[in-house]
Short mmCIF file of C-alpha atoms and ligand atoms in Angstrom, two decimals:
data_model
loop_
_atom_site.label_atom_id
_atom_site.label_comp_id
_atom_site.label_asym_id
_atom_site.label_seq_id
_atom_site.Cartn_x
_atom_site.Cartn_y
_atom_site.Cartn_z
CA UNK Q 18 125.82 93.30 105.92
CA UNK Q 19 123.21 94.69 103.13
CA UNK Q 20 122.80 94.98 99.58
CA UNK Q 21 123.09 98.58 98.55
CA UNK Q 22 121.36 99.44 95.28
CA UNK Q 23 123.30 101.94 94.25
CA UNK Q 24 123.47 105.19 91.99
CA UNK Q 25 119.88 104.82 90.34
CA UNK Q 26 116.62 107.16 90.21
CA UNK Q 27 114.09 105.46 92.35
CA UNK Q 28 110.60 105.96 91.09
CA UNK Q 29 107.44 105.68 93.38
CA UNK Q 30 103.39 105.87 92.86
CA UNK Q 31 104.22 109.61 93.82
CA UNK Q 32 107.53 110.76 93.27
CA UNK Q 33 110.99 109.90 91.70
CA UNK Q 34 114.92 110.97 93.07
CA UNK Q 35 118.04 110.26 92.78
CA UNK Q 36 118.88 107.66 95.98
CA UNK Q 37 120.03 104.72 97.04
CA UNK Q 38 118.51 101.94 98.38
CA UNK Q 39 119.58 100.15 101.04
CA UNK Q 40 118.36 96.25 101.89
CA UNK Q 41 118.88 94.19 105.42
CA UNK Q 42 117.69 91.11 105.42
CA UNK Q 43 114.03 90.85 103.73
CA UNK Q 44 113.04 94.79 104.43
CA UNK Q 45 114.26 97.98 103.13
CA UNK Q 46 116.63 99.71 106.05
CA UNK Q 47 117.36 103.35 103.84
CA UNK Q 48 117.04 105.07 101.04
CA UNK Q 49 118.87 108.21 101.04
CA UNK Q 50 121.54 109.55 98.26
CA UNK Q 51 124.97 108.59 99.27
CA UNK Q 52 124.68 105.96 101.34
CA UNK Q 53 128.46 104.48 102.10
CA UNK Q 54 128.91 100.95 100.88
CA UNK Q 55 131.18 99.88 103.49
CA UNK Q 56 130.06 96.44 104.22
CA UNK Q 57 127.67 96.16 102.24
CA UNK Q 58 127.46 94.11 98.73
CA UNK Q 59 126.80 96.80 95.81
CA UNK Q 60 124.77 96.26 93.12
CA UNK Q 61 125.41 98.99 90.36
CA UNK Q 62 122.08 101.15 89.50
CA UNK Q 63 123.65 103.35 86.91
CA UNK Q 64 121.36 104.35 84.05
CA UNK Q 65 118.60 102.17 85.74
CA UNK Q 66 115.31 103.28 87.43
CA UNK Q 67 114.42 101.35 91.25
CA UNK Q 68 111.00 100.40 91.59
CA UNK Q 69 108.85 98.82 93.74
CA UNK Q 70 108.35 95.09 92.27
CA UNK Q 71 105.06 94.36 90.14
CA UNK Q 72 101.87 93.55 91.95
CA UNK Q 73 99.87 90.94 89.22
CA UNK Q 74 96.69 90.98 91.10
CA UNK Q 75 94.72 89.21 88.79
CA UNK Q 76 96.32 85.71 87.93
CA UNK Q 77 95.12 81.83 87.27
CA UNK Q 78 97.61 79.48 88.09
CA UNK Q 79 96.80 75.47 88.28
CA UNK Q 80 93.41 76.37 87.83
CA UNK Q 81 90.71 73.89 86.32
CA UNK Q 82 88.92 75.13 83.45
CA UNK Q 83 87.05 74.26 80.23
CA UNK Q 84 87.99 70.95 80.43
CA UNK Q 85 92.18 71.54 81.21
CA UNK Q 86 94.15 72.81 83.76
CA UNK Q 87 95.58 76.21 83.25
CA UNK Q 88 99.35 75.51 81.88
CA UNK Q 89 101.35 77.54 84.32
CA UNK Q 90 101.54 76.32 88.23
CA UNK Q 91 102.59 78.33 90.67
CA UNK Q 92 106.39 77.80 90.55
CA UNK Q 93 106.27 78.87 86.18
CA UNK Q 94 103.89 80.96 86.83
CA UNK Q 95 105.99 83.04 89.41
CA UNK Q 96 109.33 82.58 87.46
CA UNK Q 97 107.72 83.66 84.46
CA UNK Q 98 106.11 86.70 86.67
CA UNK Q 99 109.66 87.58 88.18
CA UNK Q 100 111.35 87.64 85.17
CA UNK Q 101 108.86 90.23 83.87
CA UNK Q 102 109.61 92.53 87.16
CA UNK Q 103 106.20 91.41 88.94
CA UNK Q 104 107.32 90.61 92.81
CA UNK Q 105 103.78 89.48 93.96
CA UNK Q 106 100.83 87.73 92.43
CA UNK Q 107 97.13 87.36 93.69
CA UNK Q 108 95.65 84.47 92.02
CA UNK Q 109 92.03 82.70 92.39
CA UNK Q 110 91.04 80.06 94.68
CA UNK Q 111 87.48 78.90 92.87
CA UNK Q 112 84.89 77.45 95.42
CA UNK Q 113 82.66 74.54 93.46
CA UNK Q 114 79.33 74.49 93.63
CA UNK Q 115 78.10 72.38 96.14
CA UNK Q 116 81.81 72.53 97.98
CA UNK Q 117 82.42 75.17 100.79
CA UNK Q 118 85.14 78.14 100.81
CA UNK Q 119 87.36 76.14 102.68
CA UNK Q 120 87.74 73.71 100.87
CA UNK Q 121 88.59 75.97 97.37
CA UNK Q 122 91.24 77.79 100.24
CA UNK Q 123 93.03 74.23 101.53
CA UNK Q 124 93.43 73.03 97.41
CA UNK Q 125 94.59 76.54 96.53
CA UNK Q 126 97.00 76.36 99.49
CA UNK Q 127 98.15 73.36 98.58
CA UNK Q 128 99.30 74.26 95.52
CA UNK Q 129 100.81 77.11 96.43
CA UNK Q 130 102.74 76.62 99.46
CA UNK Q 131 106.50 74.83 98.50
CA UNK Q 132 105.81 76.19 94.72
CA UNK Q 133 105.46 79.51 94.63
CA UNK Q 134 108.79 81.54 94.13
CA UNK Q 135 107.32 84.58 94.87
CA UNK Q 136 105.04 85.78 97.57
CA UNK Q 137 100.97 85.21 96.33
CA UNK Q 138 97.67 85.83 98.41
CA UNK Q 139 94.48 84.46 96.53
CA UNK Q 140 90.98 85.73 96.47
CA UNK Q 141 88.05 83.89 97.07
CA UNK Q 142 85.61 83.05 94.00
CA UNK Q 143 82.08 82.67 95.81
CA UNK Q 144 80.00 80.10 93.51
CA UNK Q 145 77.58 78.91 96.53
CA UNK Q 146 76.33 80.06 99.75
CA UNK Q 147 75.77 76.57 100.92
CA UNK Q 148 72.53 75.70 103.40
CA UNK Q 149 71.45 78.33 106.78
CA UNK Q 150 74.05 81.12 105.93
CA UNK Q 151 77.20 78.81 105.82
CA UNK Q 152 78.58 80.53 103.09
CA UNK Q 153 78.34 84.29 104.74
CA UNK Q 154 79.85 82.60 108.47
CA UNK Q 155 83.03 81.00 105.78
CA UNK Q 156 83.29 84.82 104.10
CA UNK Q 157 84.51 85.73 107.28
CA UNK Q 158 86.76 82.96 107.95
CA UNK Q 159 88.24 83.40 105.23
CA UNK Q 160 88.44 87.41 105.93
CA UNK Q 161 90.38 86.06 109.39
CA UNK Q 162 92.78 83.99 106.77
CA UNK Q 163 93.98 87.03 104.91
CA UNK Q 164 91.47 86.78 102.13
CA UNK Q 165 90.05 90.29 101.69
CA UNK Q 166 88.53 90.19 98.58
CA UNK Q 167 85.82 88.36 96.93
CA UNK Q 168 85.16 87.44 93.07
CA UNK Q 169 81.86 87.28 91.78
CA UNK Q 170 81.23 86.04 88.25
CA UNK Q 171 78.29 87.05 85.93
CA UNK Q 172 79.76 85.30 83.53
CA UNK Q 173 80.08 80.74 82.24
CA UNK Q 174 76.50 80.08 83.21
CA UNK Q 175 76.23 76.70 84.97
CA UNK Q 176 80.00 76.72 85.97
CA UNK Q 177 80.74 79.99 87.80
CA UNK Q 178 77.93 82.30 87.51
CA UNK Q 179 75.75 83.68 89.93
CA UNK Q 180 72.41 84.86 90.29
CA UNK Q 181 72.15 88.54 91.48
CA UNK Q 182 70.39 87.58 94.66
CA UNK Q 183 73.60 85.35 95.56
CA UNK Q 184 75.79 87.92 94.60
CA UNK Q 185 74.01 91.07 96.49
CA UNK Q 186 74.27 88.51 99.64
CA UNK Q 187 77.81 88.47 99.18
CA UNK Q 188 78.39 91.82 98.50
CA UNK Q 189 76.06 93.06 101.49
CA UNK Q 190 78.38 90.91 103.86
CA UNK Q 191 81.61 91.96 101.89
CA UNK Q 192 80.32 95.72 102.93
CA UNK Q 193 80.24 94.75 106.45
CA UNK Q 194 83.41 92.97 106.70
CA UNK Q 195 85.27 95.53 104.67
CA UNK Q 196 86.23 93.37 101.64
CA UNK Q 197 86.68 94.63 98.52
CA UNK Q 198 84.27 92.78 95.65
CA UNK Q 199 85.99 91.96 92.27
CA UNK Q 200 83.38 91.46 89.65
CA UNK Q 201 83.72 89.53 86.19
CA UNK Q 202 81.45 91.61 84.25
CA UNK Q 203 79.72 90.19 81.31
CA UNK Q 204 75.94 89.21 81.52
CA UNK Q 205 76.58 85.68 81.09
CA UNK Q 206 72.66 84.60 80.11
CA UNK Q 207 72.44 86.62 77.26
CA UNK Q 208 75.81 85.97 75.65
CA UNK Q 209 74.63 81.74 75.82
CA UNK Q 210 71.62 82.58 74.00
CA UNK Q 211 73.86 84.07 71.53
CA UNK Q 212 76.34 81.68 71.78
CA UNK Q 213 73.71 78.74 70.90
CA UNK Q 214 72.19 81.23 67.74
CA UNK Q 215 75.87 80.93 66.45
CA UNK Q 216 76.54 77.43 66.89
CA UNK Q 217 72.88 76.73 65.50
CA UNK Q 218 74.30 78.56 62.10
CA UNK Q 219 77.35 76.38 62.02
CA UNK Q 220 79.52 79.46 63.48
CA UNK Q 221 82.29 77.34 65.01
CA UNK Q 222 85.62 78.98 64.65
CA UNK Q 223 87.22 81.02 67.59
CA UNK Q 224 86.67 84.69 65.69
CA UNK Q 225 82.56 83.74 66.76
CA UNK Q 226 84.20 83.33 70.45
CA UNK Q 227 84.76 87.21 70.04
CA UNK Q 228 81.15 88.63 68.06
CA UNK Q 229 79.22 86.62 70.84
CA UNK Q 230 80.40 88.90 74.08
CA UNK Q 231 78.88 92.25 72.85
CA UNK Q 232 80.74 95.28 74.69
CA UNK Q 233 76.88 96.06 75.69
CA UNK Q 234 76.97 92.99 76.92
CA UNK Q 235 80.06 94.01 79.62
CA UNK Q 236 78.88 97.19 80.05
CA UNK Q 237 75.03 96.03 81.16
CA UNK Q 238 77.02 93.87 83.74
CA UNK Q 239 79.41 96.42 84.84
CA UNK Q 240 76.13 98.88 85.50
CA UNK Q 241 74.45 96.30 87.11
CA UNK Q 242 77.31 95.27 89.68
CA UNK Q 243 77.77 99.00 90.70
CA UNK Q 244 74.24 99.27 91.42
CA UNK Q 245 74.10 95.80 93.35
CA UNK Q 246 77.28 96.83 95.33
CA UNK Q 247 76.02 100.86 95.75
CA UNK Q 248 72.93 99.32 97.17
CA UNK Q 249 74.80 96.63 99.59
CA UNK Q 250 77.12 99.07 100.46
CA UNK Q 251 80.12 97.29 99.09
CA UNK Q 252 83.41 98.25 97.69
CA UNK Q 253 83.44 97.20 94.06
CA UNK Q 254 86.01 96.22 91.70
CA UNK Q 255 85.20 95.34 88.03
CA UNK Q 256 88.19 93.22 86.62
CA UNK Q 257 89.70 92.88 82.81
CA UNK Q 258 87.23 95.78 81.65
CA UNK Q 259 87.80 95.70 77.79
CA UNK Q 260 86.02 98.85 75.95
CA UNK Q 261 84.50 101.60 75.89
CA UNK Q 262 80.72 101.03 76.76
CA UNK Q 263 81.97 99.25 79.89
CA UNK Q 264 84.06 102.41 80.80
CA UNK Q 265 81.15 104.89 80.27
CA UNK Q 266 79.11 103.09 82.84
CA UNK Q 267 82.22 103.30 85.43
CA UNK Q 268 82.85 106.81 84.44
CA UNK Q 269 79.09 107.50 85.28
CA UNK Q 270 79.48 105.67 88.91
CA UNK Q 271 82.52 107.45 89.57
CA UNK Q 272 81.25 110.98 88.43
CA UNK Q 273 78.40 110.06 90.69
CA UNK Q 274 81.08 110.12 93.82
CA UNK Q 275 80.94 106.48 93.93
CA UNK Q 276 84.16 104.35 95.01
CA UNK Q 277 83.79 102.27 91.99
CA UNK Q 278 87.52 100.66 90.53
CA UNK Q 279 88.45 98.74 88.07
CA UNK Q 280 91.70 97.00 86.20
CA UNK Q 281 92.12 96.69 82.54
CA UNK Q 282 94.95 94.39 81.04
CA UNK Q 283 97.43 95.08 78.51
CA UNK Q 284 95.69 92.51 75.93
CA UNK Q 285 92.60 95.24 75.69
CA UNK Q 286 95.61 97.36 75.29
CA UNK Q 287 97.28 96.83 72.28
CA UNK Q 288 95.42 93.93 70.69
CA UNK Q 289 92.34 93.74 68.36
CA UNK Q 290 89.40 92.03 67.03
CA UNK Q 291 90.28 93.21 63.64
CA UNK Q 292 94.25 92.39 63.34
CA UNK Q 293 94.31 89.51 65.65
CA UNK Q 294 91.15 87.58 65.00
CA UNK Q 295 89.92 88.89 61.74
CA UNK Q 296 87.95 85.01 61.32
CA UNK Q 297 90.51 84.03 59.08
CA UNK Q 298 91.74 81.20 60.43
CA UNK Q 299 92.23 78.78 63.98
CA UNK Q 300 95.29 80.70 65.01
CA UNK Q 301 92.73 83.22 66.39
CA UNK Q 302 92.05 80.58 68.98
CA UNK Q 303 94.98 82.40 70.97
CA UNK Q 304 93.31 85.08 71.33
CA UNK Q 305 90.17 83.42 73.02
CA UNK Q 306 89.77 84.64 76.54
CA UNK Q 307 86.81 86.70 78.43
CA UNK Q 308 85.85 89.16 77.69
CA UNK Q 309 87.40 88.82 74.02
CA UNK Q 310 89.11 91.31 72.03
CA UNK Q 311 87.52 94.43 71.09
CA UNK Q 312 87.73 96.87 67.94
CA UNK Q 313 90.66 98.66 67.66
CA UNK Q 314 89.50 102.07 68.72
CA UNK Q 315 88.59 101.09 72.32
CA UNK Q 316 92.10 101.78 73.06
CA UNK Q 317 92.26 105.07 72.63
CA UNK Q 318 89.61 105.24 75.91
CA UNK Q 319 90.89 102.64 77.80
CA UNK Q 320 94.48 104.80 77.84
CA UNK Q 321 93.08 108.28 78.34
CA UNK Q 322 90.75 106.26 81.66
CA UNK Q 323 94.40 105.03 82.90
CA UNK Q 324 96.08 108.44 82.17
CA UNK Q 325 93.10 110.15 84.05
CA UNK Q 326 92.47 107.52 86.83
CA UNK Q 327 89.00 106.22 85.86
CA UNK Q 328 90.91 102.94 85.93
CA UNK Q 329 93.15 102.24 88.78
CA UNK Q 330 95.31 98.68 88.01
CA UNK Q 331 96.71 97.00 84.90
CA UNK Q 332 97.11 93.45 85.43
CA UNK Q 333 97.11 90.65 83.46
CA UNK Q 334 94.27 87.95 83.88
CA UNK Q 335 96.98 85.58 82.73
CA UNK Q 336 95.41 82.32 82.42
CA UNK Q 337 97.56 79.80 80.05
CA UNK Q 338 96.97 77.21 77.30
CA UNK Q 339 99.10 75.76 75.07
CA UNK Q 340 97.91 75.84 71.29
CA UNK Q 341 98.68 72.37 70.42
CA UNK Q 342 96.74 70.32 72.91
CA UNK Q 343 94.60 72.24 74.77
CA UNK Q 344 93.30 75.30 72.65
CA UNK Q 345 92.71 72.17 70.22
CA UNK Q 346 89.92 70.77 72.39
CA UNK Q 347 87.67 73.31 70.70
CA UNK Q 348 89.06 72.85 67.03
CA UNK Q 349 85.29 72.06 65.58
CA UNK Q 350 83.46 74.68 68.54
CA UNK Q 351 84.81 77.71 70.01
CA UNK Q 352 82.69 76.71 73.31
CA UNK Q 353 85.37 73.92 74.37
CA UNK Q 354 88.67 76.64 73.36
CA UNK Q 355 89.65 77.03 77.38
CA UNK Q 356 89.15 80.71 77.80
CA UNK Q 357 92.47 82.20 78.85
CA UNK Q 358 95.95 83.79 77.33
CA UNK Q 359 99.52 83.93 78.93
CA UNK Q 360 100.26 87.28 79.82
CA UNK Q 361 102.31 87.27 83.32
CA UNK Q 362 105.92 87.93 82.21
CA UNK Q 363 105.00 90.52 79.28
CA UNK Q 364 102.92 93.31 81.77
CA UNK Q 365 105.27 95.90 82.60
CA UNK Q 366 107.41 95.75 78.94
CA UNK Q 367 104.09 96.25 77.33
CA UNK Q 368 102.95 98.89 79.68
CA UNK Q 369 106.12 100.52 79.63
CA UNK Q 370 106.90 100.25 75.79
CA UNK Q 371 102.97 101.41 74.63
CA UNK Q 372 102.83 103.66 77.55
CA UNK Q 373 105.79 105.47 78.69
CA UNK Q 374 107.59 105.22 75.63
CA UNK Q 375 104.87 106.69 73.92
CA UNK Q 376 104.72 109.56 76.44
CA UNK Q 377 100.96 108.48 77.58
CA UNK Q 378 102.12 107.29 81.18
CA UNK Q 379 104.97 109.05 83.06
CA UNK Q 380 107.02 106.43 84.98
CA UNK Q 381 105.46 107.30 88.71
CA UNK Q 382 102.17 106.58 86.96
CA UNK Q 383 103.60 103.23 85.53
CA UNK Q 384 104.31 102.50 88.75
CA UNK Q 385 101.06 103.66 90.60
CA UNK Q 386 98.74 101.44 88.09
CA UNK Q 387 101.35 98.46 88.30
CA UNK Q 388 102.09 98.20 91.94
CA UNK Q 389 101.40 100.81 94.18
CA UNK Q 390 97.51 101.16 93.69
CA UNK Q 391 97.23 97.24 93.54
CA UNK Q 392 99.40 97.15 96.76
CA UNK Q 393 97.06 99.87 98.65
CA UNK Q 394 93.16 98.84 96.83
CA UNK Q 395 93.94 94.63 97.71
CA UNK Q 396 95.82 95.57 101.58
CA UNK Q 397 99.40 95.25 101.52
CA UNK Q 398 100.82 97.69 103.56
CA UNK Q 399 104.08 96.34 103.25
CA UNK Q 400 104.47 96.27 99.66
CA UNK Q 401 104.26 98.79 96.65
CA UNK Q 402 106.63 101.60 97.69
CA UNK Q 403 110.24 101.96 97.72
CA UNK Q 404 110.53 103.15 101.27
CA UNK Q 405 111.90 102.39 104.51
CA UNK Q 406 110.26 99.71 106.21
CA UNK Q 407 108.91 98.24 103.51
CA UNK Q 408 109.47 94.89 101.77
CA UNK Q 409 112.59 94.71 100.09
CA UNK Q 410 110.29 93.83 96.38
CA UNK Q 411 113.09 96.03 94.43
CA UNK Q 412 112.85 95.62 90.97
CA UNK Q 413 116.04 97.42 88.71
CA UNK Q 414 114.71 98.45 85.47
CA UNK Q 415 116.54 99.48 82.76
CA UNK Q 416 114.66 101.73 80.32
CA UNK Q 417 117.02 101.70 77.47
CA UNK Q 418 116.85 97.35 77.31
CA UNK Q 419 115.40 96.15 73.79
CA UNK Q 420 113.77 93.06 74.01
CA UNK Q 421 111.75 90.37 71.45
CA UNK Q 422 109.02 88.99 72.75
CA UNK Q 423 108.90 85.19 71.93
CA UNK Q 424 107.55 81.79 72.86
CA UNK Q 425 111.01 80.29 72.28
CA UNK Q 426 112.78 82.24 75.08
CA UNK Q 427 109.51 82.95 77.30
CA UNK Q 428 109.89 81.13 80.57
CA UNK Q 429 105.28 80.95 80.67
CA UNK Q 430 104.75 77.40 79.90
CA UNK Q 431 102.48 78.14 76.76
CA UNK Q 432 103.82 77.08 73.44
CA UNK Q 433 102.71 80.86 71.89
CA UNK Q 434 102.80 84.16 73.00
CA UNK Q 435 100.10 86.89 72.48
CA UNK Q 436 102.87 88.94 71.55
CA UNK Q 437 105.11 87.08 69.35
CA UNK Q 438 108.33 88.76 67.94
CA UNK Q 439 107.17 92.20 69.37
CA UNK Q 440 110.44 94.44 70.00
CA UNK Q 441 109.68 96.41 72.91
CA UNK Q 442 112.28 99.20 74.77
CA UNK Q 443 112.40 98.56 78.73
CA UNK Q 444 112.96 96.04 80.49
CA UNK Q 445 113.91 94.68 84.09
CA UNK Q 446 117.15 93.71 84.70
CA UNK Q 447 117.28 92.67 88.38
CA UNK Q 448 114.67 91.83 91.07
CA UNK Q 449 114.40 91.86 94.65
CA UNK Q 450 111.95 89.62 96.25
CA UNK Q 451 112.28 90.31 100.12
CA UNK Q 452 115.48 90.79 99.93
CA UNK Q 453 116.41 87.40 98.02
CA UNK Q 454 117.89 88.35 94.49
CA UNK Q 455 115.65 85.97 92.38
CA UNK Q 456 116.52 87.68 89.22
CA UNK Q 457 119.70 88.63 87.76
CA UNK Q 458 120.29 90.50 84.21
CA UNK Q 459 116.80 88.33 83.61
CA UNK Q 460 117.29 85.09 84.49
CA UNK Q 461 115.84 83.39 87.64
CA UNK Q 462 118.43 82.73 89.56
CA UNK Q 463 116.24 82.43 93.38
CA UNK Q 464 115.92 78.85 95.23
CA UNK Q 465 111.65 77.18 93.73
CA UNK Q 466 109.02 77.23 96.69
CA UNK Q 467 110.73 80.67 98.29
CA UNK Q 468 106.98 82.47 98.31
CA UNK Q 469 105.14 83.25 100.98
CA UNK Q 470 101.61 83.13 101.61
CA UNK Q 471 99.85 87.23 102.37
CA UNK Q 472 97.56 87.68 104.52
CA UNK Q 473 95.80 90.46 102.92
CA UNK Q 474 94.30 93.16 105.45
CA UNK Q 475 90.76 95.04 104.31
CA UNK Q 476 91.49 97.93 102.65
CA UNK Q 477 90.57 101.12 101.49
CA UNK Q 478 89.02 101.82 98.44
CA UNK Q 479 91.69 105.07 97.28
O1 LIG B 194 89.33 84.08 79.52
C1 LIG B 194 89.61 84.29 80.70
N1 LIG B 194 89.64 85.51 81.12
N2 LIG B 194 89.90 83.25 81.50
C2 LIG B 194 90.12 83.30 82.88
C3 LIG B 194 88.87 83.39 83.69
C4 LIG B 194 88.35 84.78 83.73
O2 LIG B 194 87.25 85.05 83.27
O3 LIG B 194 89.02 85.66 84.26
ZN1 LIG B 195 86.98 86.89 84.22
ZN1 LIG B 196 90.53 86.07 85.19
#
């Protein structure tokens, strides 16, 4: 009458044991060593760890941007996600200037519900506040449909970008309502003046993408939202920070006692300025996203701040383009590249590979930056934890798996992967999505449009 996952360690945010795990229906009924299989349908956890499915909190699926559409909609984007052992994905609904929140929510929706195979919630990108207050009456609306947090850009002038006066409006109502503000940190006007300096000297190619987004740059924005939000009395969340400078200035908040988080992604990881875009050539233009890479030895802080807790999530910012015909629209000017790399399927093998493997991360910490903190900081009670009650998001993973990363075998609809022909040790072998097996020894194998919508509850900021 159940599926009993049996004979593996199961590893939470805060613990790990020997047990089995019991599902019933889309929730998780026990999990207790021994459990008797009578009746039930047993899935063999030998040698395999049980976790709680991957939250990817930070995604961009069907969006509109620079000119394209991002290449993944929701039902790749979600394969490619369960595949990779992620369960549930928050992605963007982006509210056009001039447009109201509701409208960004009903498109989003729409291309969501009957696509997604796993369950998604969205945030809500504020651009405009509309005319009397609208905009601040709609935040809460869209509070009462589940949306609990709120993205701010300080970044793409004349596309996304707000002023700070718009953006201390939203976060002073965010503070009231309890929503949690997710910031793109980068100060936006000063990077287009150097943008234009560079084009002016005929620096075209995507490695001038990269030199134009100083880290000082980030970390003058990341300051600057803390302060906004400390003074609003909002709940902050800086996403993709990328370096060191950025860091120091969250460090600072938090040693302060403020309830400043943040997520960094595993691109800012393990990738560089120097080996991936050295300026050699328009390859590099696979590496263009926002912020861009950084020197190598930014890594070495952004670890030790997810080791020590300074940074809470790792998710991916996984925004898609294929190489051949839509990184191209910026062949001659790295200002029409679409900003974005695919990144949903690889999260947990790189996090596991470059930091378990490596002894950095133990595996309850794995799972506390890849799941359980982005369950608990964006409000989903239900999901996160392998415990009784909770969703049945049960992810099998096997840590002894060796896997090559590759475009030709990826199920992301790019035509390149950031990570091409890396051989990484860990991978998941079976996944759970309430309940519904969607993924067996790594292949999707669950019915397209199975996702539900979550409503997100306001959180707290632990
Ligand atoms: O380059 C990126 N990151 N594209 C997606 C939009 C954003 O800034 O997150
Ligand atoms: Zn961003
Ligand atoms: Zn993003």
């Amino acid at each position: 009458m159940g599926i009993l996952i049996q004979g593996g360690v199961v590893v939470n945010g805060d613990g790990r044991r020997p047990a089995d795990v019991l599902i019933v229906g889309e929730k998780i009924a026990a999990v207790e060593a021994g459990i008797s299989p009578e009746g039930h349908t047993v899935v063999d956890a030998s040698e395999m760890l049980v976790m709680p499915g991957g939250i990817d909190v930070h995604t961009h699926l069907d969006m509109p941007f620079g000119g394209t559409v991002s290449a993944d909609d929701y039902t790749t984007g979600t394969i490619a996600a369960a595949v990779g052992g992620t369960t549930t994905v928050i992605d963007f609904a982006l509210q056009a200037k001039g447009h109201t929140m509701r409208e960004a929510f009903d498109t989003w929706m729409a291309k969501g519900i009957g696509k997604a195979c796993l369950d998604w919630s969205l945030h809500m990108a504020v651009t405009d506040l509309g005319e009397g207050g609208a905009g601040l009456r709609e935040m809460e609306e869209m509070v009462a449909e589940g949306i609990s947090s709120f993205k701010l850009f300080m970044a793409y002038p004349n596309v996304l970008m707000i002023d700070d006066g718009l953006m201390f409006q939203v976060m002073q109502k965010a503070g009231a309502l309890g929503a949690l503000c997710c910031i793109h940190a980068e100060n936006g006007s000063a990077i287009d003046v150097v943008v234009g300096q560079m084009i002016a000297e005929g620096k075209t190619a995507p490695h001038y993408h990269a030199l134009s987004r100083s880290t000082k740059a980030e970390a003058e924005a990341t300051h600057r939202a803390i302060a906004l939000a400390e003074m609003a009395g909002a709940r902050v969340y800086i996403v993709h920070l990328s370096n060191e400078d950025a860091l120091r200035e969250l460090r600072h908040a938090q040693n302060r006692g403020l309830r400043a988080l943040a997520e960094t992604c595993p691109q800012y990881l393990v990738l560089s300025l120097e080996e991936q875009m050295p300026g050699k050539s328009w390859e590099e233009a696979k590496y263009v996203f926002t912020p861009p890479l950084r020197e190598k030895w930014n890594h070495e802080a952004l670890w030790g701040a997810l080791e020590d807790g300074a940074l809470s999530v790792v998710s991916t910012d996984h925004c898609p383009f294929r190489f051949a015909d839509q990184k191209s629209l910026g062949k001659d000017d790295f200002r029409k590249i679409p900003n974005g790399g695919p990144g949903i399927e690889n999260r947990l093998q790189i996090l596991w590979h470059f930091g378990v493997n490596s002894g950095r991360l133990s595996p309850e910490r794995f799972v506390e930056l890849s799941c359980a903190a982005p369950a608990r900081i964006f409000g989903m009670p239900q999901k996160g934890k392998i415990a009784v009650g909770m969703d049945a998001d049960v992810m099998l993973w096997d840590p002894e798996a060796e896997y090559t990363i590759s475009a030709s075998t990826q199920k992301m609809a790019t035509d390149y992967s950031m990570f091409e022909g890396w051989r990484v040790k860990g991978n998941a072998r079976h996944v759970f999505s309430r309940g519904d097996l969607v993924v067996e020894d790594g292949r999707w194998v669950g019915e397209v449009g199975r996702g539900r919508f979550v409503k997100r509850a306001v959180a707290s900021a632990s």
